[in-house]
Amino acid sequence: MAHEIDGIKFEQRHGKARVRVGRVWKSENGRHSFTEWNVSISLLSDCLPAYFQGDNSNIVATDTMKNTVYAKAKECSEQLSMEDFAIGLGKHFTSFYKQVATAIIKIVEKPWERIYIDGQPHKHGFKLGSEKHTAEVIVKKSGDLMVTSGIEGLALLKTTKSGFEGFIRDEYTVLPETRERMLATEVTGFWRYSYESLPGLPAKPLYFSDRYLDVKKVLVDTFFGPPKEGVYSPSVQRTLYEMAEAVLGRFPDISSIQLKMPNIHFLPVNLSNKDNVIIKFDDDVFLPTDEPHGTIEASLSRMRSKI
């Protein structure tokens, strides 16, 4: 929170970071559900005396914040999305403590996935996946809120249907133009929901979890195109835009989306021997390299939205 003291602008917040919690839900038929969250809490509160006078009477101890995470996880008798868990934490801190004006809750979900044995889902077995589901929720004492979900580490690669032509050429340009190359990236994305107050939230407990899976599917499907013929990518920029546009077009409850898509290079290998005879490979042997790599990012927002 910002305050002006003797002509000096002073801003402060405090919280607890990297609170790790695992939660198991057990149904009557013996089927277990499991999630692991890494929770970070930041409170904007009126506790100036702690800074100016050494008076801690208005401070919510960060150890209390940690314990609250575990207590609230225990109270969740039914499986819920981590966005809803974050909203619940934010509601608690802003309503229980009169001096807390705003709670910012960030959660990263570890990608545990149910395992399948002989094609059948295991009732209590899980394996670690790859990309991570993220969330940031801002809850204000007034009931206003902002919900942003995201994905990290979504690695995608296609071995054809990609090119790069017509770019600026100058004395430092050696990159050849091509209509045939591999395209690989690791997507980081964030999307903001249109819900702006606690009363307007969907009542479905796993609404945000389902929407996360929906958004991921749209991103992946748009990147690759139809399974047989695929879709041509003239640049990472164009593919990024098409992916973001597809998400906004599909989900009216999402007001904005930001994508970061580094261009991870697979360089065609060509060899020369001592007689300088070139052994040219036919786009089938590559040198994988991620340093250096291109960086491409952009955001799309509906006109009434800010990201």
Protein backbone atom coordinates (compact mmCIF):
# COMPACT_ATOMS: atom_id res chain seq x y z
CA MET A 1 0.00 0.00 0.00
CA ALA A 2 1.19 3.53 -0.80
CA HIS A 3 1.33 6.29 1.81
CA GLU A 4 2.88 9.75 1.84
CA ILE A 5 4.88 10.43 4.98
CA ASP A 6 6.68 13.77 5.40
CA GLY A 7 6.83 14.23 1.64
CA ILE A 8 8.11 10.70 1.04
CA LYS A 9 6.10 8.08 -0.82
CA PHE A 10 6.17 4.81 1.09
CA GLU A 11 4.82 1.50 -0.23
CA GLN A 12 4.76 -1.82 1.57
CA ARG A 13 3.33 -5.31 1.52
CA HIS A 14 4.26 -8.54 3.23
CA GLY A 15 3.42 -12.19 2.84
CA LYS A 16 4.57 -15.79 2.73
CA ALA A 17 6.05 -17.45 -0.36
CA ARG A 18 6.45 -21.05 -1.52
CA VAL A 19 3.99 -22.68 0.86
CA ARG A 20 3.78 -26.22 -0.50
CA VAL A 21 0.63 -28.21 0.17
CA GLY A 22 -0.64 -31.54 -1.13
CA ARG A 23 -4.33 -32.44 -0.86
CA VAL A 24 -6.00 -35.84 -1.31
CA TRP A 25 -9.74 -36.23 -1.79
CA LYS A 26 -11.17 -39.72 -1.28
CA SER A 27 -14.50 -40.79 -2.74
CA GLU A 28 -16.72 -43.57 -1.43
CA ASN A 29 -15.83 -45.87 -4.33
CA GLY A 30 -12.13 -45.76 -3.41
CA ARG A 31 -11.11 -43.31 -6.14
CA HIS A 32 -8.63 -40.70 -4.94
CA SER A 33 -7.93 -37.27 -6.43
CA PHE A 34 -4.69 -35.46 -5.69
CA THR A 35 -3.21 -32.03 -6.22
CA GLU A 36 0.00 -30.30 -5.13
CA TRP A 37 0.11 -26.53 -4.91
CA ASN A 38 2.88 -24.00 -4.31
CA VAL A 39 1.16 -21.01 -2.72
CA SER A 40 2.43 -17.46 -2.30
CA ILE A 41 0.51 -14.83 -0.34
CA SER A 42 0.98 -11.08 -0.34
CA LEU A 43 -1.12 -8.75 1.83
CA LEU A 44 -1.63 -5.01 1.40
CA SER A 45 -2.51 -3.87 4.89
CA ASP A 46 -2.45 -0.92 7.23
CA CYS A 47 0.53 -1.77 9.42
CA LEU A 48 2.60 1.42 9.22
CA PRO A 49 3.42 1.45 12.96
CA ALA A 50 5.49 -1.71 12.43
CA TYR A 51 7.77 0.21 10.06
CA PHE A 52 7.86 3.58 11.81
CA GLN A 53 7.57 2.69 15.49
CA GLY A 54 8.41 -1.01 15.82
CA ASP A 55 4.78 -1.70 16.81
CA ASN A 56 3.74 -5.08 15.38
CA SER A 57 0.18 -5.09 16.69
CA ASN A 58 -1.37 -4.77 13.21
CA ILE A 59 0.80 -7.36 11.47
CA VAL A 60 -0.53 -10.72 10.32
CA ALA A 61 2.43 -13.01 10.97
CA THR A 62 3.71 -14.77 7.86
CA ASP A 63 3.77 -18.03 9.84
CA THR A 64 0.04 -17.54 10.41
CA MET A 65 -0.41 -17.16 6.64
CA LYS A 66 1.38 -20.47 6.11
CA ASN A 67 -0.78 -22.24 8.67
CA THR A 68 -3.91 -20.73 7.11
CA VAL A 69 -3.07 -22.41 3.82
CA TYR A 70 -3.07 -25.84 5.47
CA ALA A 71 -6.18 -25.11 7.55
CA LYS A 72 -8.16 -23.92 4.52
CA ALA A 73 -6.97 -26.91 2.46
CA LYS A 74 -8.33 -29.16 5.19
CA GLU A 75 -11.67 -27.32 5.11
CA CYS A 76 -12.07 -28.07 1.39
CA SER A 77 -14.03 -31.30 1.75
CA GLU A 78 -14.78 -31.39 -1.99
CA GLN A 79 -12.23 -31.16 -4.80
CA LEU A 80 -11.94 -27.63 -6.18
CA SER A 81 -9.86 -25.63 -8.62
CA MET A 82 -6.78 -23.82 -7.38
CA GLU A 83 -8.35 -20.54 -8.56
CA ASP A 84 -11.27 -21.14 -6.20
CA PHE A 85 -8.85 -22.08 -3.42
CA ALA A 86 -6.96 -18.82 -4.03
CA ILE A 87 -10.23 -16.86 -3.99
CA GLY A 88 -11.16 -18.51 -0.69
CA LEU A 89 -7.81 -17.57 0.83
CA GLY A 90 -8.16 -13.99 -0.40
CA LYS A 91 -11.69 -13.73 1.04
CA HIS A 92 -10.43 -15.00 4.39
CA PHE A 93 -7.56 -12.54 4.71
CA THR A 94 -9.59 -9.50 3.60
CA SER A 95 -12.63 -10.28 5.75
CA PHE A 96 -11.05 -11.74 8.90
CA TYR A 97 -8.45 -8.99 9.35
CA LYS A 98 -9.84 -5.45 9.38
CA GLN A 99 -6.47 -3.90 8.47
CA VAL A 100 -6.02 -6.00 5.30
CA ALA A 101 -7.32 -4.16 2.22
CA THR A 102 -6.12 -6.51 -0.53
CA ALA A 103 -4.83 -10.07 -0.76
CA ILE A 104 -2.79 -11.30 -3.71
CA ILE A 105 -2.64 -15.07 -3.97
CA LYS A 106 -0.39 -16.83 -6.49
CA ILE A 107 -0.43 -20.60 -6.96
CA VAL A 108 1.54 -22.95 -9.19
CA GLU A 109 0.14 -26.46 -9.53
CA LYS A 110 2.56 -29.35 -9.90
CA PRO A 111 1.38 -31.43 -12.88
CA TRP A 112 0.47 -34.74 -11.26
CA GLU A 113 -1.61 -36.84 -13.67
CA ARG A 114 -3.63 -39.98 -13.03
CA ILE A 115 -1.83 -43.04 -14.32
CA TYR A 116 -3.42 -45.66 -16.57
CA ILE A 117 -2.69 -49.39 -16.30
CA ASP A 118 -3.77 -51.55 -19.26
CA GLY A 119 -5.90 -48.66 -20.46
CA GLN A 120 -7.73 -48.30 -17.14
CA PRO A 121 -7.44 -45.27 -14.84
CA HIS A 122 -5.74 -46.17 -11.58
CA LYS A 123 -7.77 -45.27 -8.50
CA HIS A 124 -4.87 -43.87 -6.49
CA GLY A 125 -1.82 -43.79 -8.79
CA PHE A 126 -0.31 -40.65 -10.30
CA LYS A 127 2.70 -39.65 -12.41
CA LEU A 128 4.38 -36.30 -12.92
CA GLY A 129 3.48 -34.53 -16.16
CA SER A 130 5.13 -31.57 -17.87
CA GLU A 131 3.45 -28.16 -18.23
CA LYS A 132 2.23 -26.33 -15.13
CA HIS A 133 -1.06 -24.62 -14.35
CA THR A 134 -0.68 -21.21 -12.69
CA ALA A 135 -3.07 -18.74 -11.12
CA GLU A 136 -3.03 -15.25 -9.63
CA VAL A 137 -6.04 -13.94 -7.74
CA ILE A 138 -6.39 -10.42 -6.33
CA VAL A 139 -9.19 -10.02 -3.78
CA LYS A 140 -10.12 -6.64 -2.28
CA LYS A 141 -12.07 -5.99 0.88
CA SER A 142 -14.78 -4.39 -1.25
CA GLY A 143 -15.40 -7.73 -2.98
CA ASP A 144 -13.72 -6.67 -6.22
CA LEU A 145 -11.39 -9.25 -7.66
CA MET A 146 -9.20 -10.17 -10.61
CA VAL A 147 -8.59 -13.77 -11.68
CA THR A 148 -5.72 -14.67 -14.01
CA SER A 149 -4.87 -18.24 -14.97
CA GLY A 150 -1.90 -19.44 -16.95
CA ILE A 151 0.24 -22.22 -18.32
CA GLU A 152 4.01 -22.66 -18.18
CA GLY A 153 6.29 -25.07 -20.01
CA LEU A 154 3.90 -26.16 -22.78
CA ALA A 155 6.49 -27.63 -25.18
CA LEU A 156 5.26 -27.96 -28.78
CA LEU A 157 7.09 -29.09 -31.92
CA LYS A 158 6.17 -29.87 -35.50
CA THR A 159 8.65 -31.22 -38.04
CA THR A 160 7.25 -29.45 -41.12
CA LYS A 161 4.64 -26.91 -42.26
CA SER A 162 6.73 -23.97 -41.09
CA GLY A 163 8.75 -21.30 -42.87
CA PHE A 164 10.18 -17.80 -42.60
CA GLU A 165 10.44 -15.51 -45.63
CA GLY A 166 10.42 -11.87 -46.64
CA PHE A 167 12.13 -10.48 -43.53
CA ILE A 168 14.52 -7.50 -43.53
CA ARG A 169 17.92 -8.22 -45.03
CA ASP A 170 20.99 -6.09 -44.41
CA GLU A 171 24.75 -6.49 -44.17
CA TYR A 172 24.45 -8.60 -41.01
CA THR A 173 21.77 -10.99 -42.33
CA VAL A 174 22.96 -14.49 -43.15
CA LEU A 175 19.77 -16.42 -42.36
CA PRO A 176 18.39 -17.98 -45.55
CA GLU A 177 14.70 -17.75 -46.38
CA THR A 178 12.80 -21.02 -46.20
CA ARG A 179 9.36 -22.56 -46.55
CA GLU A 180 10.47 -25.80 -44.90
CA ARG A 181 11.72 -25.91 -41.34
CA MET A 182 10.93 -27.34 -37.94
CA LEU A 183 8.97 -25.22 -35.51
CA ALA A 184 9.47 -25.71 -31.76
CA THR A 185 8.54 -23.55 -28.80
CA GLU A 186 7.73 -23.63 -25.10
CA VAL A 187 4.57 -21.66 -24.51
CA THR A 188 4.00 -19.50 -21.46
CA GLY A 189 0.51 -18.03 -21.36
CA PHE A 190 -1.67 -15.95 -19.05
CA TRP A 191 -5.35 -15.23 -19.51
CA ARG A 192 -7.57 -12.94 -17.47
CA TYR A 193 -11.19 -13.71 -16.76
CA SER A 194 -13.98 -11.17 -17.08
CA TYR A 195 -15.28 -11.76 -13.54
CA GLU A 196 -14.73 -8.61 -11.48
CA SER A 197 -16.60 -9.31 -8.24
CA LEU A 198 -17.09 -12.21 -5.86
CA PRO A 199 -20.89 -12.51 -6.42
CA GLY A 200 -20.41 -12.95 -10.17
CA LEU A 201 -18.19 -16.04 -9.97
CA PRO A 202 -19.33 -19.37 -11.47
CA ALA A 203 -20.67 -21.79 -8.85
CA LYS A 204 -19.12 -24.92 -10.39
CA PRO A 205 -16.22 -26.07 -8.11
CA LEU A 206 -13.97 -27.21 -10.99
CA TYR A 207 -14.97 -24.49 -13.44
CA PHE A 208 -11.50 -22.96 -13.68
CA SER A 209 -9.80 -26.36 -13.86
CA ASP A 210 -12.00 -27.34 -16.79
CA ARG A 211 -11.43 -24.00 -18.50
CA TYR A 212 -7.66 -24.45 -18.13
CA LEU A 213 -7.89 -27.77 -20.00
CA ASP A 214 -10.13 -26.15 -22.61
CA VAL A 215 -7.69 -23.29 -23.22
CA LYS A 216 -4.73 -25.66 -23.42
CA LYS A 217 -6.55 -27.75 -26.03
CA VAL A 218 -7.33 -24.69 -28.16
CA LEU A 219 -3.70 -23.53 -28.00
CA VAL A 220 -2.40 -26.96 -29.00
CA ASP A 221 -4.98 -27.57 -31.73
CA THR A 222 -4.35 -24.16 -33.29
CA PHE A 223 -0.57 -24.64 -33.25
CA PHE A 224 -0.69 -28.00 -35.04
CA GLY A 225 -3.80 -27.74 -37.22
CA PRO A 226 -5.77 -30.80 -38.47
CA PRO A 227 -4.06 -34.15 -37.72
CA LYS A 228 -3.54 -35.19 -41.35
CA GLU A 229 -2.66 -32.01 -43.23
CA GLY A 230 -1.61 -29.72 -40.37
CA VAL A 231 -1.47 -25.95 -40.90
CA TYR A 232 1.31 -23.81 -42.38
CA SER A 233 3.08 -21.31 -40.12
CA PRO A 234 4.72 -18.37 -41.94
CA SER A 235 6.26 -17.18 -38.65
CA VAL A 236 6.08 -17.72 -34.92
CA GLN A 237 4.42 -14.30 -34.74
CA ARG A 238 1.53 -15.38 -36.98
CA THR A 239 1.05 -18.67 -35.14
CA LEU A 240 1.09 -16.91 -31.75
CA TYR A 241 -1.59 -14.48 -32.94
CA GLU A 242 -3.78 -17.26 -34.30
CA MET A 243 -3.51 -19.15 -31.00
CA ALA A 244 -4.42 -16.12 -28.88
CA GLU A 245 -7.22 -15.11 -31.26
CA ALA A 246 -8.67 -18.63 -31.11
CA VAL A 247 -8.83 -18.50 -27.31
CA LEU A 248 -10.66 -15.15 -27.25
CA GLY A 249 -12.98 -16.34 -30.00
CA ARG A 250 -13.87 -19.54 -28.18
CA PHE A 251 -14.27 -18.33 -24.59
CA PRO A 252 -16.30 -15.15 -23.93
CA ASP A 253 -15.45 -15.34 -20.21
CA ILE A 254 -11.78 -14.60 -21.01
CA SER A 255 -11.13 -10.89 -21.48
CA SER A 256 -7.44 -10.95 -22.43
CA ILE A 257 -4.56 -13.32 -23.09
CA GLN A 258 -0.79 -12.95 -23.23
CA LEU A 259 1.48 -15.52 -24.87
CA LYS A 260 5.26 -15.88 -24.85
CA MET A 261 6.68 -18.28 -27.45
CA PRO A 262 10.47 -18.55 -27.81
CA ASN A 263 11.62 -19.91 -31.15
CA ILE A 264 13.64 -22.98 -30.13
CA HIS A 265 15.92 -23.81 -33.05
CA PHE A 266 16.62 -27.14 -34.72
CA LEU A 267 19.38 -26.41 -37.23
CA PRO A 268 19.76 -28.67 -40.30
CA VAL A 269 23.09 -30.52 -40.15
CA ASN A 270 25.49 -30.43 -43.11
CA LEU A 271 28.98 -31.99 -43.03
CA SER A 272 32.12 -31.48 -45.05
CA ASN A 273 35.11 -33.84 -45.18
CA LYS A 274 38.82 -33.07 -45.71
CA ASP A 275 38.29 -32.74 -49.47
CA ASN A 276 35.59 -30.14 -48.80
CA VAL A 277 32.87 -32.40 -50.18
CA ILE A 278 29.54 -31.40 -48.64
CA ILE A 279 27.37 -34.15 -47.20
CA LYS A 280 23.95 -32.51 -47.19
CA PHE A 281 21.16 -33.97 -45.15
CA ASP A 282 17.62 -33.77 -46.51
CA ASP A 283 15.87 -32.09 -43.56
CA ASP A 284 16.19 -35.25 -41.52
CA VAL A 285 19.16 -34.66 -39.18
CA PHE A 286 19.19 -31.56 -36.94
CA LEU A 287 21.26 -29.94 -34.25
CA PRO A 288 18.93 -29.00 -31.34
CA THR A 289 19.88 -25.73 -29.64
CA ASP A 290 18.05 -23.44 -27.25
CA GLU A 291 20.79 -20.80 -26.83
CA PRO A 292 20.47 -18.29 -28.28
CA HIS A 293 16.80 -18.41 -29.24
CA GLY A 294 14.28 -15.94 -30.60
CA THR A 295 11.77 -14.37 -28.22
CA ILE A 296 8.26 -13.57 -29.39
CA GLU A 297 5.41 -12.40 -27.18
CA ALA A 298 2.16 -10.49 -27.56
CA SER A 299 -1.15 -9.90 -25.82
CA LEU A 300 -4.71 -9.66 -27.11
CA SER A 301 -7.46 -7.94 -25.15
CA ARG A 302 -11.07 -7.21 -25.78
CA MET A 303 -11.54 -3.45 -26.14
CA ARG A 304 -13.25 -3.18 -22.75
CA SER A 305 -10.38 -5.08 -21.07
CA LYS A 306 -6.98 -4.10 -19.75
CA ILE A 307 -4.07 -6.54 -19.35
